[in-house]
Short mmCIF file of C-alpha atoms and ligand atoms in Angstrom, two decimals:
data_model
loop_
_atom_site.label_atom_id
_atom_site.label_comp_id
_atom_site.label_asym_id
_atom_site.label_seq_id
_atom_site.Cartn_x
_atom_site.Cartn_y
_atom_site.Cartn_z
CA UNK A 1 39.43 -27.85 6.47
CA UNK A 2 37.44 -24.62 6.43
CA UNK A 3 34.64 -24.32 8.99
CA UNK A 4 31.96 -21.80 9.87
CA UNK A 5 30.50 -21.63 13.36
CA UNK A 6 27.65 -19.45 14.60
CA UNK A 7 27.57 -18.44 18.26
CA UNK A 8 24.26 -17.12 19.57
CA UNK A 9 23.34 -15.27 22.71
CA UNK A 10 20.06 -13.76 23.82
CA UNK A 11 20.22 -10.15 24.90
CA UNK A 12 17.13 -9.56 27.03
CA UNK A 13 17.29 -5.78 26.88
CA UNK A 14 18.69 -3.93 23.88
CA UNK A 15 20.49 -0.90 25.33
CA UNK A 16 19.35 1.54 22.66
CA UNK A 17 15.73 0.73 23.42
CA UNK A 18 16.29 0.61 27.17
CA UNK A 19 17.54 4.20 27.03
CA UNK A 20 14.18 5.16 25.51
CA UNK A 21 12.31 3.34 28.29
CA UNK A 22 11.41 0.47 25.94
CA UNK A 23 12.06 -3.19 26.66
CA UNK A 24 13.13 -5.17 23.64
CA UNK A 25 15.15 -8.37 23.42
CA UNK A 26 17.19 -9.70 20.55
CA UNK A 27 19.35 -12.56 19.41
CA UNK A 28 23.01 -11.65 19.05
CA UNK A 29 25.13 -13.60 16.56
CA UNK A 30 28.88 -13.97 16.13
CA UNK A 31 30.31 -15.95 13.22
CA UNK A 32 33.68 -17.67 13.27
CA UNK A 33 35.48 -18.89 10.15
CA UNK A 34 38.40 -21.23 10.81
CA UNK A 35 40.82 -21.64 7.94
CA UNK A 36 44.61 -21.26 7.97
CA UNK A 37 43.75 -18.25 10.09
CA UNK A 38 40.74 -17.68 12.29
CA UNK A 39 38.42 -14.71 11.85
CA UNK A 40 35.43 -13.61 13.95
CA UNK A 41 32.68 -11.46 12.50
CA UNK A 42 31.27 -9.32 15.26
CA UNK A 43 32.40 -10.28 18.76
CA UNK A 44 28.94 -9.46 20.17
CA UNK A 45 28.10 -13.04 21.20
CA UNK A 46 31.55 -14.39 22.08
CA UNK A 47 33.43 -13.70 25.24
CA UNK A 48 37.21 -13.88 25.40
CA UNK A 49 37.46 -15.80 22.13
CA UNK A 50 40.89 -15.47 20.54
CA UNK A 51 41.28 -15.07 16.79
CA UNK A 52 43.77 -13.80 14.25
CA UNK A 53 41.28 -11.17 13.16
CA UNK A 54 38.08 -9.76 14.60
CA UNK A 55 35.81 -7.77 12.33
CA UNK A 56 34.07 -5.00 14.24
CA UNK A 57 30.98 -4.63 12.08
CA UNK A 58 29.31 -1.86 14.07
CA UNK A 59 30.80 1.16 15.76
CA UNK A 60 27.69 2.77 17.08
CA UNK A 61 26.94 0.30 19.83
CA UNK A 62 29.50 -0.57 22.45
CA UNK A 63 28.23 -4.11 23.01
CA UNK A 64 29.71 -4.98 19.62
CA UNK A 65 33.19 -4.03 20.76
CA UNK A 66 35.00 -6.37 23.12
CA UNK A 67 38.60 -5.24 22.87
CA UNK A 68 41.63 -7.27 23.94
CA UNK A 69 45.32 -6.56 23.41
CA UNK A 70 45.77 -10.10 22.00
CA UNK A 71 43.53 -9.66 18.96
CA UNK A 72 43.83 -7.75 15.73
CA UNK A 73 40.73 -5.81 14.73
CA UNK A 74 39.39 -5.06 11.29
CA UNK A 75 37.72 -1.67 11.27
CA UNK A 76 36.45 1.07 8.95
CA UNK A 77 37.95 4.58 8.81
CA UNK A 78 35.39 5.72 11.37
CA UNK A 79 36.09 2.62 13.48
CA UNK A 80 39.74 3.65 13.62
CA UNK A 81 38.77 6.83 15.46
CA UNK A 82 36.70 4.84 17.92
CA UNK A 83 39.28 2.14 18.60
CA UNK A 84 42.00 4.74 19.16
CA UNK A 85 39.74 6.39 21.68
CA UNK A 86 39.80 3.21 23.78
CA UNK A 87 43.60 2.93 23.89
CA UNK A 88 46.35 1.18 21.95
CA UNK A 89 44.99 -1.80 20.05
CA UNK A 90 46.20 -3.63 16.99
CA UNK A 91 43.94 -2.85 14.04
CA UNK A 92 43.68 -2.86 10.31
CA UNK A 93 41.61 -0.27 8.48
CA UNK A 94 39.76 -1.62 5.47
CA UNK A 95 38.16 0.29 2.62
CA UNK A 96 35.22 -0.33 0.33
CA UNK A 97 35.79 -3.33 -1.92
CA UNK A 98 39.01 -4.47 -0.21
CA UNK A 99 39.74 -8.19 -0.47
CA UNK A 100 41.15 -10.29 2.34
CA UNK A 101 42.51 -13.81 2.48
CA UNK A 102 42.83 -16.21 5.44
CA UNK A 103 43.82 -19.42 3.57
CA UNK A 104 41.32 -20.94 1.16
CA UNK A 105 38.85 -18.29 2.28
CA UNK A 106 38.57 -15.04 0.35
CA UNK A 107 36.51 -12.18 1.68
CA UNK A 108 35.45 -8.91 0.15
CA UNK A 109 34.44 -6.00 2.37
CA UNK A 110 31.54 -3.74 1.54
CA UNK A 111 31.57 -1.05 4.15
CA UNK A 112 30.00 2.28 4.97
CA UNK A 113 31.50 4.72 7.48
CA UNK A 114 29.73 2.89 10.29
CA UNK A 115 29.08 -0.66 9.16
CA UNK A 116 31.03 -3.51 7.65
CA UNK A 117 29.41 -6.21 5.54
CA UNK A 118 31.69 -9.02 4.33
CA UNK A 119 31.15 -11.29 1.35
CA UNK A 120 32.61 -14.78 1.48
CA UNK A 121 33.47 -15.44 -2.15
CA UNK A 122 33.77 -19.24 -2.08
CA UNK A 123 30.51 -19.84 -0.20
CA UNK A 124 28.31 -16.98 -1.54
CA UNK A 125 27.57 -15.88 2.01
CA UNK A 126 27.06 -12.29 3.11
CA UNK A 127 28.12 -11.67 6.72
CA UNK A 128 26.01 -8.58 6.96
CA UNK A 129 26.60 -7.19 10.46
CA UNK A 130 23.93 -4.65 11.40
CA UNK A 131 22.34 -4.79 7.94
CA UNK A 132 19.40 -7.20 7.60
CA UNK A 133 19.33 -7.62 11.37
CA UNK A 134 16.13 -7.81 13.36
CA UNK A 135 15.43 -7.42 17.06
CA UNK A 136 12.94 -9.41 19.14
CA UNK A 137 12.71 -12.56 17.00
CA UNK A 138 14.28 -15.33 19.05
CA UNK A 139 14.49 -17.68 16.07
CA UNK A 140 17.44 -19.03 14.19
CA UNK A 141 16.66 -19.19 10.49
CA UNK A 142 14.03 -17.62 8.23
CA UNK A 143 13.00 -21.10 7.08
CA UNK A 144 11.36 -21.70 10.47
CA UNK A 145 9.86 -18.30 11.28
CA UNK A 146 6.63 -16.57 10.32
CA UNK A 147 7.27 -14.35 7.28
CA UNK A 148 5.03 -11.46 8.32
CA UNK A 149 6.46 -11.28 11.81
CA UNK A 150 10.00 -11.41 10.46
CA UNK A 151 9.36 -8.58 8.01
CA UNK A 152 7.80 -6.41 10.74
CA UNK A 153 10.89 -6.90 12.87
CA UNK A 154 13.22 -6.27 9.93
CA UNK A 155 11.30 -3.09 9.25
CA UNK A 156 11.37 -1.89 12.85
CA UNK A 157 15.12 -2.40 13.02
CA UNK A 158 15.63 -0.58 9.71
CA UNK A 159 13.33 2.32 10.68
CA UNK A 160 14.99 2.91 14.05
CA UNK A 161 18.63 2.00 13.41
CA UNK A 162 19.48 2.15 9.72
CA UNK A 163 17.18 4.83 8.33
CA UNK A 164 19.74 7.67 8.68
CA UNK A 165 22.13 5.57 6.54
CA UNK A 166 19.74 4.88 3.70
CA UNK A 167 21.88 6.56 1.02
CA UNK A 168 24.81 4.31 1.92
CA UNK A 169 22.54 1.29 1.96
CA UNK A 170 21.28 2.03 -1.56
CA UNK A 171 24.87 1.99 -2.79
CA UNK A 172 25.50 -1.34 -1.07
CA UNK A 173 22.33 -2.84 -2.54
CA UNK A 174 23.51 -1.89 -6.03
CA UNK A 175 26.73 -3.84 -5.45
CA UNK A 176 24.96 -6.81 -3.87
CA UNK A 177 23.00 -7.16 -7.12
CA UNK A 178 26.19 -8.38 -8.80
CA UNK A 179 26.81 -11.05 -6.17
CA UNK A 180 25.41 -14.53 -5.87
CA UNK A 181 24.10 -14.52 -2.29
CA UNK A 182 22.86 -17.83 -0.89
CA UNK A 183 22.77 -16.84 2.76
CA UNK A 184 22.80 -13.66 4.81
CA UNK A 185 24.21 -13.91 8.31
CA UNK A 186 23.38 -10.77 10.34
CA UNK A 187 24.57 -9.72 13.81
CA UNK A 188 21.04 -9.83 15.26
CA UNK A 189 18.18 -12.21 14.63
CA UNK A 190 17.55 -14.94 12.11
CA UNK A 191 19.80 -15.81 9.18
CA UNK A 192 18.25 -15.29 5.76
CA UNK A 193 18.06 -18.02 3.17
CA UNK A 194 14.48 -18.37 2.01
CA UNK A 195 13.44 -14.70 1.82
CA UNK A 196 16.61 -13.04 0.51
CA UNK A 197 14.81 -11.55 -2.51
CA UNK A 198 12.03 -10.13 -0.32
CA UNK A 199 14.56 -8.65 2.08
CA UNK A 200 16.49 -6.91 -0.73
CA UNK A 201 13.25 -5.66 -2.27
CA UNK A 202 12.03 -4.13 0.99
CA UNK A 203 15.42 -2.57 1.83
CA UNK A 204 15.49 -0.87 -1.56
CA UNK A 205 11.85 0.24 -1.24
CA UNK A 206 12.51 1.80 2.19
CA UNK A 207 15.86 3.30 1.21
CA UNK A 208 14.30 5.03 -1.80
CA UNK A 209 11.64 6.54 0.50
CA UNK A 210 8.81 4.83 -1.41
CA UNK A 211 5.42 4.59 0.22
CA UNK A 212 2.37 2.35 0.26
CA UNK A 213 -1.27 3.44 0.52
CA UNK A 214 -1.09 3.48 4.30
CA UNK A 215 -1.73 6.07 7.00
CA UNK A 216 -0.33 6.35 10.50
CA UNK A 217 -2.28 8.33 13.08
CA UNK A 218 -0.29 9.31 16.15
CA UNK A 219 -1.80 11.26 19.00
CA UNK A 220 -2.23 11.80 22.70
CA UNK A 221 -5.42 12.90 24.43
CA UNK A 222 -6.38 13.74 28.00
CA UNK A 223 -10.17 14.17 27.82
CA UNK A 224 -10.86 12.48 24.44
CA UNK A 225 -11.14 15.67 22.38
CA UNK A 226 -8.07 14.89 20.23
CA UNK A 227 -9.05 11.22 20.30
CA UNK A 228 -12.44 11.97 18.70
CA UNK A 229 -10.70 13.89 15.90
CA UNK A 230 -8.30 10.96 15.42
CA UNK A 231 -11.25 8.56 15.14
CA UNK A 232 -13.03 10.77 12.58
CA UNK A 233 -9.84 11.01 10.50
CA UNK A 234 -9.44 7.23 10.69
CA UNK A 235 -13.01 6.65 9.52
CA UNK A 236 -12.48 8.93 6.55
CA UNK A 237 -9.22 7.34 5.52
CA UNK A 238 -9.86 3.67 6.11
CA UNK A 239 -12.38 3.37 3.31
CA UNK A 240 -9.40 3.56 0.96
CA UNK A 241 -6.15 2.97 2.86
CA UNK A 242 -4.84 0.82 5.70
CA UNK A 243 -4.69 2.92 8.88
CA UNK A 244 -2.51 2.21 11.90
CA UNK A 245 -3.29 4.15 15.06
CA UNK A 246 -0.79 4.84 17.83
CA UNK A 247 -1.66 6.53 21.11
CA UNK A 248 1.60 7.91 22.38
CA UNK A 249 0.82 7.03 25.99
CA UNK A 250 0.79 3.31 25.03
CA UNK A 251 2.63 2.83 21.74
CA UNK A 252 6.39 2.75 21.55
CA UNK A 253 7.96 5.40 19.32
CA UNK A 254 9.99 2.63 17.71
CA UNK A 255 6.77 0.93 16.58
CA UNK A 256 5.41 4.20 15.24
CA UNK A 257 8.62 4.64 13.22
CA UNK A 258 8.21 1.10 11.88
CA UNK A 259 4.71 1.80 10.59
CA UNK A 260 5.61 5.23 9.33
CA UNK A 261 8.56 4.03 7.26
CA UNK A 262 6.54 3.21 4.14
CA UNK A 263 3.31 5.05 4.94
CA UNK A 264 2.02 7.82 2.66
CA UNK A 265 0.19 9.78 5.38
CA UNK A 266 1.24 10.82 8.86
CA UNK A 267 -1.44 12.42 11.03
CA UNK A 268 -0.25 13.89 14.33
CA UNK A 269 -2.60 15.03 17.05
CA UNK A 270 -2.01 16.88 20.29
CA UNK A 271 -3.95 18.92 22.84
CA UNK A 272 -2.57 22.33 23.72
CA UNK A 273 -0.89 22.02 27.10
CA UNK A 274 0.72 25.04 28.76
CA UNK A 275 0.82 27.03 25.50
CA UNK A 276 2.55 24.23 23.63
CA UNK A 277 1.89 20.80 22.17
CA UNK A 278 2.04 17.82 24.52
CA UNK A 279 5.65 16.88 25.50
CA UNK A 280 5.18 13.27 24.34
CA UNK A 281 4.19 14.46 20.89
CA UNK A 282 7.18 16.78 20.85
CA UNK A 283 9.45 13.92 21.86
CA UNK A 284 8.08 11.71 19.09
CA UNK A 285 8.58 14.46 16.48
CA UNK A 286 12.11 15.05 17.67
CA UNK A 287 12.91 11.33 17.67
CA UNK A 288 11.54 11.03 14.14
CA UNK A 289 13.45 14.10 12.94
CA UNK A 290 16.80 12.69 14.08
CA UNK A 291 16.14 9.52 12.10
CA UNK A 292 15.72 11.67 9.00
CA UNK A 293 12.74 9.97 7.33
CA UNK A 294 12.01 10.56 3.67
CA UNK A 295 10.06 13.77 3.06
CA UNK A 296 7.85 11.87 0.67
CA UNK A 297 4.78 12.02 2.94
CA UNK A 298 1.62 13.99 3.53
CA UNK A 299 1.51 15.23 7.13
CA UNK A 300 -1.67 16.38 8.86
CA UNK A 301 -1.63 18.15 12.23
CA UNK A 302 -4.73 18.12 14.43
CA UNK A 303 -5.76 18.62 18.05
CA UNK A 304 -7.79 20.40 20.67
CA UNK A 305 -7.32 23.47 22.86
CA UNK A 306 -9.16 25.37 25.59
CA UNK A 307 -8.58 29.05 24.99
CA UNK A 308 -5.55 29.59 22.74
CA UNK A 309 -4.37 26.88 20.36
CA UNK A 310 -0.65 26.11 20.08
CA UNK A 311 -1.05 23.99 17.00
CA UNK A 312 1.07 26.31 14.90
CA UNK A 313 3.92 24.57 16.80
CA UNK A 314 2.83 21.24 15.36
CA UNK A 315 2.58 22.73 11.89
CA UNK A 316 6.10 24.21 12.21
CA UNK A 317 7.63 20.96 13.44
CA UNK A 318 6.08 18.91 10.65
CA UNK A 319 7.15 21.51 8.07
CA UNK A 320 10.73 21.30 9.33
CA UNK A 321 10.69 17.64 8.29
CA UNK A 322 9.81 18.84 4.79
CA UNK A 323 6.66 16.77 4.67
CA UNK A 324 3.81 18.17 2.57
CA UNK A 325 1.79 19.62 5.47
CA UNK A 326 -1.95 19.75 4.78
CA UNK A 327 -4.44 21.14 7.29
CA UNK A 328 -7.62 23.06 7.84
CA UNK A 329 -8.98 25.07 10.81
CA UNK A 330 -11.60 22.36 11.24
CA UNK A 331 -8.86 20.07 12.63
CA UNK A 332 -8.18 22.28 15.66
CA UNK A 333 -11.17 22.20 17.98
CA UNK A 334 -11.98 24.20 21.10
CA UNK A 335 -12.49 21.52 23.77
CA UNK A 336 -14.60 18.51 22.63
CA UNK A 337 -15.65 18.56 18.94
CA UNK A 338 -19.36 18.12 18.24
CA UNK A 339 -20.90 15.61 15.81
CA UNK A 340 -21.23 17.95 12.85
CA UNK A 341 -17.62 19.01 13.18
CA UNK A 342 -16.52 15.37 13.32
CA UNK A 343 -18.45 14.70 10.09
CA UNK A 344 -16.58 17.57 8.42
CA UNK A 345 -13.27 16.17 9.70
CA UNK A 346 -14.18 12.82 8.16
CA UNK A 347 -14.85 14.57 4.84
CA UNK A 348 -11.49 16.33 5.11
CA UNK A 349 -9.82 12.92 5.50
CA UNK A 350 -11.52 11.60 2.38
CA UNK A 351 -10.25 14.58 0.38
CA UNK A 352 -6.73 13.80 1.51
CA UNK A 353 -6.90 10.60 -0.52
CA UNK A 354 -6.78 12.63 -3.74
CA UNK A 355 -3.44 14.26 -2.86
CA UNK A 356 0.12 13.22 -3.58
CA UNK A 357 3.14 14.05 -1.39
C1 LIG B 401 -2.48 20.84 32.27
C2 LIG B 401 -3.28 21.47 31.17
C3 LIG B 401 -2.79 22.58 30.53
C4 LIG B 401 -3.52 23.21 29.53
N1 LIG B 401 -2.99 24.28 28.91
C5 LIG B 401 -3.69 24.89 27.92
C6 LIG B 401 -3.15 26.01 27.24
O1 LIG B 401 -2.06 26.49 27.52
N2 LIG B 401 -3.89 26.57 26.25
C7 LIG B 401 -5.13 26.09 25.90
O2 LIG B 401 -5.73 26.63 25.00
N3 LIG B 401 -5.65 25.01 26.54
C8 LIG B 401 -4.98 24.39 27.53
N4 LIG B 401 -5.50 23.30 28.16
C9 LIG B 401 -6.82 22.80 27.76
C10 LIG B 401 -6.77 21.63 26.78
O3 LIG B 401 -6.02 21.94 25.66
C11 LIG B 401 -8.18 21.25 26.39
O4 LIG B 401 -8.87 20.74 27.51
C12 LIG B 401 -8.24 20.21 25.28
O5 LIG B 401 -9.56 20.06 24.84
C13 LIG B 401 -7.69 18.86 25.73
O6 LIG B 401 -7.73 17.98 24.67
P1 LIG B 401 -7.65 16.39 24.93
O7 LIG B 401 -8.95 15.98 25.55
O8 LIG B 401 -7.48 15.77 23.59
O9 LIG B 401 -6.51 16.16 25.80
C14 LIG B 401 -4.79 22.68 29.16
C15 LIG B 401 -5.27 21.56 29.81
C16 LIG B 401 -4.54 20.95 30.81
C17 LIG B 401 -5.08 19.75 31.48
#
């Protein structure tokens, strides 16, 4: 008798987010197939469970790795380095497309350097590990959850965790096209059954760096000068495109990344503080840079200064990301901008709508 069991556990604070000062919870999943031999996919939600094989699906986060001398681990080439670093453990290195048998159950591994996804041939199930995971949603299956909320969470996870691996993901998606997939069982969040097509569509869209007619305005402001510019830009843009606004003293950078993922425009505003841009804006730009977003965007710097503007710093940082940087002197105002200047800024925003990245 072959059986599949799902073990769930709520993690109230995801460590990656905690390290950024952001509280985020998630549902951790482990999956256990019992056949002639027993195999566990991701030990994240099981403690001290013995098995013939344990698939370590993720080597970037230590909570996925619960090592014991009694188990045999299935790892990628990169995982081998990590496991050896922890000491002497029994492991098996698998490669892309390798098949594995534990009785009546046949599995095929589709792995990248960091992640393992496993396809269960007899049941048409993809045990996807970190892929197709979502944080925050404390649900069980996509049949019971709100579609929009689920997709926002899927997107946030992709934008903050998987984005640097988008080339690898595109390759995996090509291979998944040839598989019959009835269910996706990820390491975090709900299992996919109803929205599999939507999930594949969005993953491909994001991995290709495609964009929608959407703008993200990110800024910080002490005395409202930069804020007034942000508002004028928003007014100019929102006649044609959806605009999401994030003030960096309230919004989480992870949410900004989520909205930015498939946006066409990124507008970044900062006051000049101590001959530089504001440290929170710098942090956001650095965080974004490390995630390596697609360059397929129009970026607009703006802000306010008192006596000597440091906005060339903003221009340089956005250019480093290889975005198409578009700006005008009108966007950098000495102290508070007046009404006529704000009107001109609004007109500038409208003109942006005619440009392509
Ligand atoms: C702590 C602090 C440091 C500042 N440093 C500079 C500076 O180095 N150069 C400059 O031109 N203005 C400087 N300013 C002035 C601000 O850039 C100016 O007031 C601007 O209009 C603030 O925009 P905001 O209201 O959007 O924050 C500084 C202001 C503060 C509060």
